[in-house]
PDB file of N, CA, C and O in Angstrom:
ATOM      1  N   LEU A   1      45.627 188.047  69.056  1.00 77.00           N
ATOM      2  CA  LEU A   1      44.583 186.845  68.285  1.00 77.00           C
ATOM      3  C   LEU A   1      44.679 186.715  66.876  1.00 77.00           C
ATOM      4  O   LEU A   1      44.062 185.774  66.606  1.00 77.00           O
ATOM      5  N   CYS A   2      44.274 188.288  66.010  1.00 86.00           N
ATOM      6  CA  CYS A   2      44.007 188.729  65.110  1.00 86.00           C
ATOM      7  C   CYS A   2      45.461 188.124  64.374  1.00 86.00           C
ATOM      8  O   CYS A   2      45.778 187.532  63.029  1.00 86.00           O
ATOM      9  N   TYR A   3      46.797 188.000  64.715  1.00 89.00           N
ATOM     10  CA  TYR A   3      47.826 188.057  63.960  1.00 89.00           C
ATOM     11  C   TYR A   3      47.726 186.121  63.849  1.00 89.00           C
ATOM     12  O   TYR A   3      48.062 185.573  63.241  1.00 89.00           O
ATOM     13  N   ARG A   4      47.294 185.577  65.148  1.00 91.00           N
ATOM     14  CA  ARG A   4      47.210 183.927  64.943  1.00 91.00           C
ATOM     15  C   ARG A   4      46.457 183.210  64.387  1.00 91.00           C
ATOM     16  O   ARG A   4      46.586 182.401  63.559  1.00 91.00           O
ATOM     17  N   ILE A   5      45.540 183.967  63.957  1.00 93.00           N
ATOM     18  CA  ILE A   5      44.350 183.552  62.954  1.00 93.00           C
ATOM     19  C   ILE A   5      44.939 183.665  61.600  1.00 93.00           C
ATOM     20  O   ILE A   5      44.878 183.258  60.597  1.00 93.00           O
ATOM     21  N   TYR A   6      45.565 185.337  61.437  1.00 93.00           N
ATOM     22  CA  TYR A   6      46.365 185.870  60.108  1.00 93.00           C
ATOM     23  C   TYR A   6      47.188 184.492  59.727  1.00 93.00           C
ATOM     24  O   TYR A   6      47.485 184.234  58.392  1.00 93.00           O
ATOM     25  N   ALA A   7      47.756 183.769  60.735  1.00 93.00           N
ATOM     26  CA  ALA A   7      49.262 183.392  60.244  1.00 93.00           C
ATOM     27  C   ALA A   7      48.743 181.683  59.262  1.00 93.00           C
ATOM     28  O   ALA A   7      48.911 181.052  58.907  1.00 93.00           O
ATOM     29  N   LEU A   8      47.554 181.431  60.694  1.00 93.00           N
ATOM     30  CA  LEU A   8      47.231 179.810  60.372  1.00 93.00           C
ATOM     31  C   LEU A   8      45.919 179.604  59.238  1.00 93.00           C
ATOM     32  O   LEU A   8      46.280 178.995  58.532  1.00 93.00           O
ATOM     33  N   VAL A   9      45.842 180.656  58.652  1.00 94.00           N
ATOM     34  CA  VAL A   9      45.291 180.840  57.325  1.00 94.00           C
ATOM     35  C   VAL A   9      45.945 181.689  56.257  1.00 94.00           C
ATOM     36  O   VAL A   9      45.867 180.480  54.986  1.00 94.00           O
ATOM     37  N   THR A  10      47.000 182.023  55.973  1.00 95.00           N
ATOM     38  CA  THR A  10      48.332 182.410  55.210  1.00 95.00           C
ATOM     39  C   THR A  10      49.312 180.739  54.917  1.00 95.00           C
ATOM     40  O   THR A  10      49.481 180.746  54.103  1.00 95.00           O
ATOM     41  N   THR A  11      49.558 179.971  56.059  1.00 94.00           N
ATOM     42  CA  THR A  11      49.642 178.594  56.416  1.00 94.00           C
ATOM     43  C   THR A  11      48.975 178.139  55.523  1.00 94.00           C
ATOM     44  O   THR A  11      49.598 177.082  54.491  1.00 94.00           O
ATOM     45  N   MET A  12      47.639 177.751  55.403  1.00 95.00           N
ATOM     46  CA  MET A  12      46.567 177.172  54.894  1.00 95.00           C
ATOM     47  C   MET A  12      46.460 177.557  53.611  1.00 95.00           C
ATOM     48  O   MET A  12      46.188 176.134  52.556  1.00 95.00           O
ATOM     49  N   GLN A  13      46.829 178.462  53.273  1.00 95.00           N
ATOM     50  CA  GLN A  13      46.050 179.115  52.015  1.00 95.00           C
ATOM     51  C   GLN A  13      47.698 178.294  50.689  1.00 95.00           C
ATOM     52  O   GLN A  13      47.612 178.162  49.611  1.00 95.00           O
ATOM     53  N   LEU A  14      48.974 178.714  51.624  1.00 95.00           N
ATOM     54  CA  LEU A  14      49.536 178.518  50.925  1.00 95.00           C
ATOM     55  C   LEU A  14      50.538 176.909  51.509  1.00 95.00           C
ATOM     56  O   LEU A  14      50.992 176.181  49.962  1.00 95.00           O
ATOM     57  N   GLY A  15      49.509 175.660  51.827  1.00 96.00           N
ATOM     58  CA  GLY A  15      49.936 174.276  51.967  1.00 96.00           C
ATOM     59  C   GLY A  15      48.997 173.538  51.276  1.00 96.00           C
ATOM     60  O   GLY A  15      49.551 172.624  50.780  1.00 96.00           O
ATOM     61  N   PHE A  16      48.013 174.450  51.335  1.00 96.00           N
ATOM     62  CA  PHE A  16      46.778 173.520  50.408  1.00 96.00           C
ATOM     63  C   PHE A  16      46.993 173.168  48.920  1.00 96.00           C
ATOM     64  O   PHE A  16      46.549 172.367  48.685  1.00 96.00           O
ATOM     65  N   PRO A  17      47.282 173.555  48.089  1.00 95.00           N
ATOM     66  CA  PRO A  17      47.775 173.321  46.640  1.00 95.00           C
ATOM     67  C   PRO A  17      49.085 172.367  46.527  1.00 95.00           C
ATOM     68  O   PRO A  17      48.871 170.880  46.045  1.00 95.00           O
ATOM     69  N   LYS A  18      49.746 171.982  47.346  1.00 95.00           N
ATOM     70  CA  LYS A  18      51.269 171.408  47.758  1.00 95.00           C
ATOM     71  C   LYS A  18      50.023 169.735  48.189  1.00 95.00           C
ATOM     72  O   LYS A  18      50.691 168.935  47.274  1.00 95.00           O
ATOM     73  N   VAL A  19      49.368 170.169  49.319  1.00 96.00           N
ATOM     74  CA  VAL A  19      48.426 168.707  49.925  1.00 96.00           C
ATOM     75  C   VAL A  19      47.959 168.583  48.707  1.00 96.00           C
ATOM     76  O   VAL A  19      47.530 167.265  48.260  1.00 96.00           O
ATOM     77  N   ALA A  20      46.583 169.075  48.211  1.00 97.00           N
ATOM     78  CA  ALA A  20      46.500 168.731  46.707  1.00 97.00           C
ATOM     79  C   ALA A  20      47.107 167.965  45.844  1.00 97.00           C
ATOM     80  O   ALA A  20      46.491 166.950  44.982  1.00 97.00           O
ATOM     81  N   ARG A  21      47.976 168.783  45.479  1.00 97.00           N
ATOM     82  CA  ARG A  21      48.652 167.983  44.570  1.00 97.00           C
ATOM     83  C   ARG A  21      49.383 166.626  44.607  1.00 97.00           C
ATOM     84  O   ARG A  21      49.458 165.565  44.229  1.00 97.00           O
ATOM     85  N   VAL A  22      49.585 166.286  46.212  1.00 96.00           N
ATOM     86  CA  VAL A  22      49.934 164.689  46.403  1.00 96.00           C
ATOM     87  C   VAL A  22      48.768 163.903  47.059  1.00 96.00           C
ATOM     88  O   VAL A  22      48.845 163.109  46.018  1.00 96.00           O
ATOM     89  N   LEU A  23      47.795 164.780  47.072  1.00 95.00           N
ATOM     90  CA  LEU A  23      46.275 163.806  47.242  1.00 95.00           C
ATOM     91  C   LEU A  23      46.341 163.327  45.617  1.00 95.00           C
ATOM     92  O   LEU A  23      45.739 162.352  45.491  1.00 95.00           O
ATOM     93  N   VAL A  24      45.964 164.392  44.997  1.00 97.00           N
ATOM     94  CA  VAL A  24      45.926 164.028  43.633  1.00 97.00           C
ATOM     95  C   VAL A  24      46.646 163.057  42.679  1.00 97.00           C
ATOM     96  O   VAL A  24      46.068 161.568  42.168  1.00 97.00           O
ATOM     97  N   ALA A  25      48.077 163.081  42.535  1.00 97.00           N
ATOM     98  CA  ALA A  25      49.397 162.202  42.542  1.00 97.00           C
ATOM     99  C   ALA A  25      48.712 161.000  43.225  1.00 97.00           C
ATOM    100  O   ALA A  25      48.783 159.959  42.526  1.00 97.00           O
ATOM    101  N   ALA A  26      48.598 160.676  44.354  1.00 94.00           N
ATOM    102  CA  ALA A  26      48.148 159.196  45.265  1.00 94.00           C
ATOM    103  C   ALA A  26      46.911 158.642  45.081  1.00 94.00           C
ATOM    104  O   ALA A  26      46.787 157.642  45.310  1.00 94.00           O
ATOM    105  N   ALA A  27      46.223 159.226  44.649  1.00 95.00           N
ATOM    106  CA  ALA A  27      44.504 158.450  44.586  1.00 95.00           C
ATOM    107  C   ALA A  27      44.668 157.562  43.761  1.00 95.00           C
ATOM    108  O   ALA A  27      43.949 156.847  43.613  1.00 95.00           O
ATOM    109  N   PRO A  28      45.491 157.775  42.185  1.00 96.00           N
ATOM    110  CA  PRO A  28      45.195 156.724  41.488  1.00 96.00           C
ATOM    111  C   PRO A  28      45.660 155.518  41.895  1.00 96.00           C
ATOM    112  O   PRO A  28      45.816 154.848  41.606  1.00 96.00           O
ATOM    113  N   ILE A  29      46.923 155.985  42.198  1.00 94.00           N
ATOM    114  CA  ILE A  29      47.766 154.455  42.853  1.00 94.00           C
ATOM    115  C   ILE A  29      46.811 154.147  43.572  1.00 94.00           C
ATOM    116  O   ILE A  29      46.952 152.170  43.643  1.00 94.00           O
ATOM    117  N   PHE A  30      46.407 154.127  44.947  1.00 93.00           N
ATOM    118  CA  PHE A  30      45.676 154.017  45.586  1.00 93.00           C
ATOM    119  C   PHE A  30      44.469 153.382  45.506  1.00 93.00           C
ATOM    120  O   PHE A  30      44.388 151.999  45.605  1.00 93.00           O
ATOM    121  N   LEU A  31      43.837 153.477  44.126  1.00 95.00           N
ATOM    122  CA  LEU A  31      42.374 152.855  43.791  1.00 95.00           C
ATOM    123  C   LEU A  31      42.843 151.624  43.187  1.00 95.00           C
ATOM    124  O   LEU A  31      42.266 150.943  42.620  1.00 95.00           O
ATOM    125  N   GLY A  32      44.063 152.171  41.922  1.00 95.00           N
ATOM    126  CA  GLY A  32      44.452 150.745  40.997  1.00 95.00           C
ATOM    127  C   GLY A  32      44.990 149.722  42.404  1.00 95.00           C
ATOM    128  O   GLY A  32      44.423 148.238  41.974  1.00 95.00           O
ATOM    129  N   TYR A  33      45.689 149.907  42.985  1.00 91.00           N
ATOM    130  CA  TYR A  33      46.123 149.346  44.502  1.00 91.00           C
ATOM    131  C   TYR A  33      45.125 148.048  45.167  1.00 91.00           C
ATOM    132  O   TYR A  33      44.664 147.105  45.514  1.00 91.00           O
ATOM    133  N   SER A  34      44.211 149.083  45.285  1.00 93.00           N
ATOM    134  CA  SER A  34      42.426 148.611  45.895  1.00 93.00           C
ATOM    135  C   SER A  34      41.735 147.867  44.880  1.00 93.00           C
ATOM    136  O   SER A  34      41.622 147.020  45.567  1.00 93.00           O
ATOM    137  N   LEU A  35      41.425 147.956  43.725  1.00 94.00           N
ATOM    138  CA  LEU A  35      41.261 147.512  43.240  1.00 94.00           C
ATOM    139  C   LEU A  35      41.694 145.990  42.140  1.00 94.00           C
ATOM    140  O   LEU A  35      41.273 145.198  42.794  1.00 94.00           O
ATOM    141  N   PHE A  36      42.802 146.105  42.662  1.00 93.00           N
ATOM    142  CA  PHE A  36      43.512 145.319  42.657  1.00 93.00           C
ATOM    143  C   PHE A  36      43.727 143.643  43.475  1.00 93.00           C
ATOM    144  O   PHE A  36      43.304 142.809  43.644  1.00 93.00           O
ATOM    145  N   GLY A  37      43.281 144.797  44.856  1.00 88.00           N
ATOM    146  CA  GLY A  37      43.501 143.787  45.607  1.00 88.00           C
ATOM    147  C   GLY A  37      41.847 142.795  46.003  1.00 88.00           C
ATOM    148  O   GLY A  37      41.703 141.815  46.093  1.00 88.00           O
ATOM    149  N   ALA A  38      40.989 143.510  45.283  1.00 91.00           N
ATOM    150  CA  ALA A  38      39.555 143.339  45.631  1.00 91.00           C
ATOM    151  C   ALA A  38      39.276 142.256  44.636  1.00 91.00           C
ATOM    152  O   ALA A  38      38.810 140.924  44.805  1.00 91.00           O
ATOM    153  N   LEU A  39      40.125 142.465  43.365  1.00 92.00           N
ATOM    154  CA  LEU A  39      39.757 140.913  42.375  1.00 92.00           C
ATOM    155  C   LEU A  39      40.854 140.164  42.198  1.00 92.00           C
ATOM    156  O   LEU A  39      40.206 138.949  42.588  1.00 92.00           O
ATOM    157  N   ALA A  40      41.669 140.156  43.257  1.00 89.00           N
ATOM    158  CA  ALA A  40      42.929 139.364  43.096  1.00 89.00           C
ATOM    159  C   ALA A  40      42.381 138.380  44.473  1.00 89.00           C
ATOM    160  O   ALA A  40      42.476 137.392  44.208  1.00 89.00           O
ATOM    161  N   PHE A  41      41.837 138.614  45.630  1.00 84.00           N
ATOM    162  CA  PHE A  41      42.062 138.629  46.926  1.00 84.00           C
ATOM    163  C   PHE A  41      40.166 138.126  47.503  1.00 84.00           C
ATOM    164  O   PHE A  41      40.469 137.484  49.058  1.00 84.00           O
ATOM    165  N   SER A  42      39.393 138.501  46.684  1.00 85.00           N
ATOM    166  CA  SER A  42      38.049 138.896  47.327  1.00 85.00           C
ATOM    167  C   SER A  42      37.361 137.252  47.124  1.00 85.00           C
ATOM    168  O   SER A  42      36.547 137.225  47.730  1.00 85.00           O
ATOM    169  N   THR A  43      37.844 136.153  46.787  1.00 85.00           N
ATOM    170  CA  THR A  43      37.732 134.777  46.982  1.00 85.00           C
ATOM    171  C   THR A  43      38.133 134.014  47.990  1.00 85.00           C
ATOM    172  O   THR A  43      37.658 133.510  48.436  1.00 85.00           O
ATOM    173  N   SER A  44      39.076 135.023  48.297  1.00 79.00           N
ATOM    174  CA  SER A  44      39.798 134.135  49.923  1.00 79.00           C
ATOM    175  C   SER A  44      39.354 134.314  50.813  1.00 79.00           C
ATOM    176  O   SER A  44      39.602 134.281  51.835  1.00 79.00           O
ATOM    177  N   THR A  45      38.944 135.632  51.281  1.00 78.00           N
ATOM    178  CA  THR A  45      38.884 136.920  52.346  1.00 78.00           C
ATOM    179  C   THR A  45      37.934 138.013  52.396  1.00 78.00           C
ATOM    180  O   THR A  45      37.596 138.354  50.885  1.00 78.00           O
ATOM    181  N   ASN A  46      36.609 138.133  53.526  1.00 81.00           N
ATOM    182  CA  ASN A  46      35.821 139.066  53.211  1.00 81.00           C
ATOM    183  C   ASN A  46      36.107 140.563  53.199  1.00 81.00           C
ATOM    184  O   ASN A  46      35.454 141.495  52.832  1.00 81.00           O
ATOM    185  N   LYS A  47      37.914 140.337  53.768  1.00 81.00           N
ATOM    186  CA  LYS A  47      38.424 141.801  54.207  1.00 81.00           C
ATOM    187  C   LYS A  47      38.565 142.297  52.707  1.00 81.00           C
ATOM    188  O   LYS A  47      38.649 143.583  52.369  1.00 81.00           O
ATOM    189  N   PHE A  48      38.238 141.785  51.185  1.00 84.00           N
ATOM    190  CA  PHE A  48      38.390 141.983  49.795  1.00 84.00           C
ATOM    191  C   PHE A  48      37.598 141.681  48.961  1.00 84.00           C
ATOM    192  O   PHE A  48      37.476 141.436  47.967  1.00 84.00           O
ATOM    193  N   ALA A  49      35.980 141.559  49.873  1.00 88.00           N
ATOM    194  CA  ALA A  49      34.894 141.234  49.157  1.00 88.00           C
ATOM    195  C   ALA A  49      34.176 142.065  48.171  1.00 88.00           C
ATOM    196  O   ALA A  49      33.984 142.104  47.110  1.00 88.00           O
ATOM    197  N   ASP A  50      35.015 143.469  48.764  1.00 90.00           N
ATOM    198  CA  ASP A  50      33.972 144.649  47.274  1.00 90.00           C
ATOM    199  C   ASP A  50      35.380 145.574  47.868  1.00 90.00           C
ATOM    200  O   ASP A  50      36.074 145.847  48.244  1.00 90.00           O
ATOM    201  N   LEU A  51      35.098 146.407  46.716  1.00 92.00           N
ATOM    202  CA  LEU A  51      36.462 147.498  46.443  1.00 92.00           C
ATOM    203  C   LEU A  51      36.109 148.592  47.674  1.00 92.00           C
ATOM    204  O   LEU A  51      37.053 148.793  48.376  1.00 92.00           O
ATOM    205  N   PRO A  52      35.239 148.798  48.422  1.00 91.00           N
ATOM    206  CA  PRO A  52      34.865 149.566  49.536  1.00 91.00           C
ATOM    207  C   PRO A  52      36.007 149.105  50.587  1.00 91.00           C
ATOM    208  O   PRO A  52      36.163 149.315  51.598  1.00 91.00           O
ATOM    209  N   SER A  53      35.762 147.743  50.847  1.00 88.00           N
ATOM    210  CA  SER A  53      36.063 146.721  52.153  1.00 88.00           C
ATOM    211  C   SER A  53      37.512 146.747  51.783  1.00 88.00           C
ATOM    212  O   SER A  53      38.755 146.979  52.664  1.00 88.00           O
ATOM    213  N   ALA A  54      38.192 146.792  50.289  1.00 88.00           N
ATOM    214  CA  ALA A  54      39.577 146.131  49.722  1.00 88.00           C
ATOM    215  C   ALA A  54      40.113 147.416  50.251  1.00 88.00           C
ATOM    216  O   ALA A  54      41.030 147.967  50.998  1.00 88.00           O
ATOM    217  N   MET A  55      39.389 148.944  50.156  1.00 91.00           N
ATOM    218  CA  MET A  55      40.309 150.169  50.579  1.00 91.00           C
ATOM    219  C   MET A  55      40.444 150.228  52.258  1.00 91.00           C
ATOM    220  O   MET A  55      41.538 150.566  52.523  1.00 91.00           O
ATOM    221  N   ILE A  56      39.745 149.787  52.920  1.00 87.00           N
ATOM    222  CA  ILE A  56      39.324 150.293  54.006  1.00 87.00           C
ATOM    223  C   ILE A  56      40.703 149.255  54.487  1.00 87.00           C
ATOM    224  O   ILE A  56      41.643 149.592  55.816  1.00 87.00           O
ATOM    225  N   THR A  57      40.667 147.747  54.323  1.00 84.00           N
ATOM    226  CA  THR A  57      41.437 146.977  55.050  1.00 84.00           C
ATOM    227  C   THR A  57      42.917 147.360  54.678  1.00 84.00           C
ATOM    228  O   THR A  57      43.472 147.549  54.689  1.00 84.00           O
ATOM    229  N   LEU A  58      42.960 148.172  53.164  1.00 85.00           N
ATOM    230  CA  LEU A  58      44.565 148.244  52.843  1.00 85.00           C
ATOM    231  C   LEU A  58      45.034 149.479  53.041  1.00 85.00           C
ATOM    232  O   LEU A  58      46.261 150.222  53.363  1.00 85.00           O
ATOM    233  N   PHE A  59      44.064 150.759  53.738  1.00 85.00           N
ATOM    234  CA  PHE A  59      44.342 151.854  54.348  1.00 85.00           C
ATOM    235  C   PHE A  59      44.620 151.846  55.391  1.00 85.00           C
ATOM    236  O   PHE A  59      45.774 152.310  56.133  1.00 85.00           O
ATOM    237  N   CYS A  60      44.336 150.300  56.354  1.00 83.00           N
ATOM    238  CA  CYS A  60      44.221 150.200  57.300  1.00 83.00           C
ATOM    239  C   CYS A  60      45.903 149.964  57.649  1.00 83.00           C
ATOM    240  O   CYS A  60      46.753 149.818  58.667  1.00 83.00           O
ATOM    241  N   VAL A  61      46.510 148.604  56.470  1.00 79.00           N
ATOM    242  CA  VAL A  61      47.838 148.021  56.341  1.00 79.00           C
ATOM    243  C   VAL A  61      48.819 148.617  56.123  1.00 79.00           C
ATOM    244  O   VAL A  61      50.073 148.949  56.145  1.00 79.00           O
ATOM    245  N   LEU A  62      48.613 150.156  55.465  1.00 83.00           N
ATOM    246  CA  LEU A  62      49.531 151.424  55.295  1.00 83.00           C
ATOM    247  C   LEU A  62      49.365 151.888  56.376  1.00 83.00           C
ATOM    248  O   LEU A  62      50.583 152.334  56.514  1.00 83.00           O
ATOM    249  N   ASN A  63      48.883 152.229  57.151  1.00 79.00           N
ATOM    250  CA  ASN A  63      48.963 152.751  58.496  1.00 79.00           C
ATOM    251  C   ASN A  63      49.418 152.298  59.967  1.00 79.00           C
ATOM    252  O   ASN A  63      49.559 152.450  60.845  1.00 79.00           O
ATOM    253  N   GLY A  64      49.076 150.511  59.514  1.00 71.00           N
ATOM    254  CA  GLY A  64      49.740 149.959  60.495  1.00 71.00           C
ATOM    255  C   GLY A  64      48.683 149.701  61.738  1.00 71.00           C
ATOM    256  O   GLY A  64      48.957 149.225  62.863  1.00 71.00           O
ATOM    257  N   ASP A  65      47.849 150.110  61.620  1.00 71.00           N
ATOM    258  CA  ASP A  65      46.989 150.614  62.342  1.00 71.00           C
ATOM    259  C   ASP A  65      45.716 149.138  63.229  1.00 71.00           C
ATOM    260  O   ASP A  65      45.573 148.524  61.709  1.00 71.00           O
ATOM    261  N   SER A  66      45.032 148.727  63.222  1.00 66.00           N
ATOM    262  CA  SER A  66      43.369 148.409  63.480  1.00 66.00           C
ATOM    263  C   SER A  66      42.715 148.718  63.513  1.00 66.00           C
ATOM    264  O   SER A  66      41.922 148.303  64.583  1.00 66.00           O
ATOM    265  N   VAL A  67      42.178 150.216  63.452  1.00 64.00           N
ATOM    266  CA  VAL A  67      40.808 150.892  63.004  1.00 64.00           C
ATOM    267  C   VAL A  67      40.056 149.875  61.576  1.00 64.00           C
ATOM    268  O   VAL A  67      39.004 150.830  62.110  1.00 64.00           O
ATOM    269  N   ARG A  68      40.159 149.316  61.423  1.00 63.00           N
ATOM    270  CA  ARG A  68      39.216 148.651  60.592  1.00 63.00           C
ATOM    271  C   ARG A  68      38.391 148.002  61.020  1.00 63.00           C
ATOM    272  O   ARG A  68      36.882 148.486  61.187  1.00 63.00           O
ATOM    273  N   ALA A  69      37.835 147.474  62.067  1.00 66.00           N
ATOM    274  CA  ALA A  69      36.925 146.974  62.639  1.00 66.00           C
ATOM    275  C   ALA A  69      36.005 148.807  63.393  1.00 66.00           C
ATOM    276  O   ALA A  69      34.565 148.514  63.280  1.00 66.00           O
ATOM    277  N   VAL A  70      36.485 150.144  63.830  1.00 55.00           N
ATOM    278  CA  VAL A  70      35.741 150.956  63.999  1.00 55.00           C
ATOM    279  C   VAL A  70      35.139 151.095  62.659  1.00 55.00           C
ATOM    280  O   VAL A  70      34.239 151.700  63.108  1.00 55.00           O
ATOM    281  N   ILE A  71      35.743 151.492  61.771  1.00 66.00           N
ATOM    282  CA  ILE A  71      35.328 152.094  60.378  1.00 66.00           C
ATOM    283  C   ILE A  71      34.251 151.162  60.594  1.00 66.00           C
ATOM    284  O   ILE A  71      33.457 151.645  59.636  1.00 66.00           O
ATOM    285  N   ARG A  72      34.046 149.880  60.564  1.00 67.00           N
ATOM    286  CA  ARG A  72      33.567 148.977  60.083  1.00 67.00           C
ATOM    287  C   ARG A  72      31.376 149.405  60.835  1.00 67.00           C
ATOM    288  O   ARG A  72      31.253 149.315  60.275  1.00 67.00           O
ATOM    289  N   ASN A  73      32.133 149.710  62.506  1.00 58.00           N
ATOM    290  CA  ASN A  73      31.167 150.384  63.070  1.00 58.00           C
ATOM    291  C   ASN A  73      30.270 151.043  62.562  1.00 58.00           C
ATOM    292  O   ASN A  73      29.517 151.402  62.530  1.00 58.00           O
ATOM    293  N   TYR A  74      31.604 151.379  62.416  1.00 54.00           N
ATOM    294  CA  TYR A  74      30.530 153.195  62.108  1.00 54.00           C
ATOM    295  C   TYR A  74      30.010 153.303  60.634  1.00 54.00           C
ATOM    296  O   TYR A  74      28.804 153.457  60.757  1.00 54.00           O
ATOM    297  N   ALA A  75      30.346 152.420  60.148  1.00 67.00           N
ATOM    298  CA  ALA A  75      29.475 152.424  58.438  1.00 67.00           C
ATOM    299  C   ALA A  75      27.899 151.532  58.737  1.00 67.00           C
ATOM    300  O   ALA A  75      27.276 152.103  57.743  1.00 67.00           O
ATOM    301  N   ARG A  76      28.257 150.925  59.895  1.00 67.00           N
ATOM    302  CA  ARG A  76      27.087 149.976  59.882  1.00 67.00           C
ATOM    303  C   ARG A  76      25.983 151.001  60.416  1.00 67.00           C
ATOM    304  O   ARG A  76      24.627 150.998  60.619  1.00 67.00           O
ATOM    305  N   ALA A  77      26.625 151.562  61.162  1.00 56.00           N
ATOM    306  CA  ALA A  77      25.514 152.783  62.389  1.00 56.00           C
ATOM    307  C   ALA A  77      25.432 153.734  61.716  1.00 56.00           C
ATOM    308  O   ALA A  77      24.050 154.067  61.856  1.00 56.00           O
ATOM    309  N   ALA A  78      26.352 153.787  60.343  1.00 61.00           N
ATOM    310  CA  ALA A  78      25.740 155.030  59.631  1.00 61.00           C
ATOM    311  C   ALA A  78      24.159 154.433  58.417  1.00 61.00           C
ATOM    312  O   ALA A  78      23.640 154.873  58.508  1.00 61.00           O
ATOM    313  N   LYS A  79      24.015 153.360  58.232  1.00 63.00           N
ATOM    314  CA  LYS A  79      23.317 152.644  57.049  1.00 63.00           C
ATOM    315  C   LYS A  79      21.751 152.929  58.128  1.00 63.00           C
ATOM    316  O   LYS A  79      20.988 152.999  58.669  1.00 63.00           O
TER     317      LYS A  79
END
């Protein structure tokens, strides 16, 4: 058991800097993509009405999912 925990912790220590580097590099691109979507399409559809809605919509489009309704329901329940 201790060896498995050690292996997990070591893997996370080695992988975290690389994952963080990718996230830091991708965040400005995704933010710009979302900002453009909100500015360009906010008048034509409610899915791009504001920046958070645009981010949710584009995240779902990037993943090919239809979880937008689930995220929206969760956001409404959290308020």
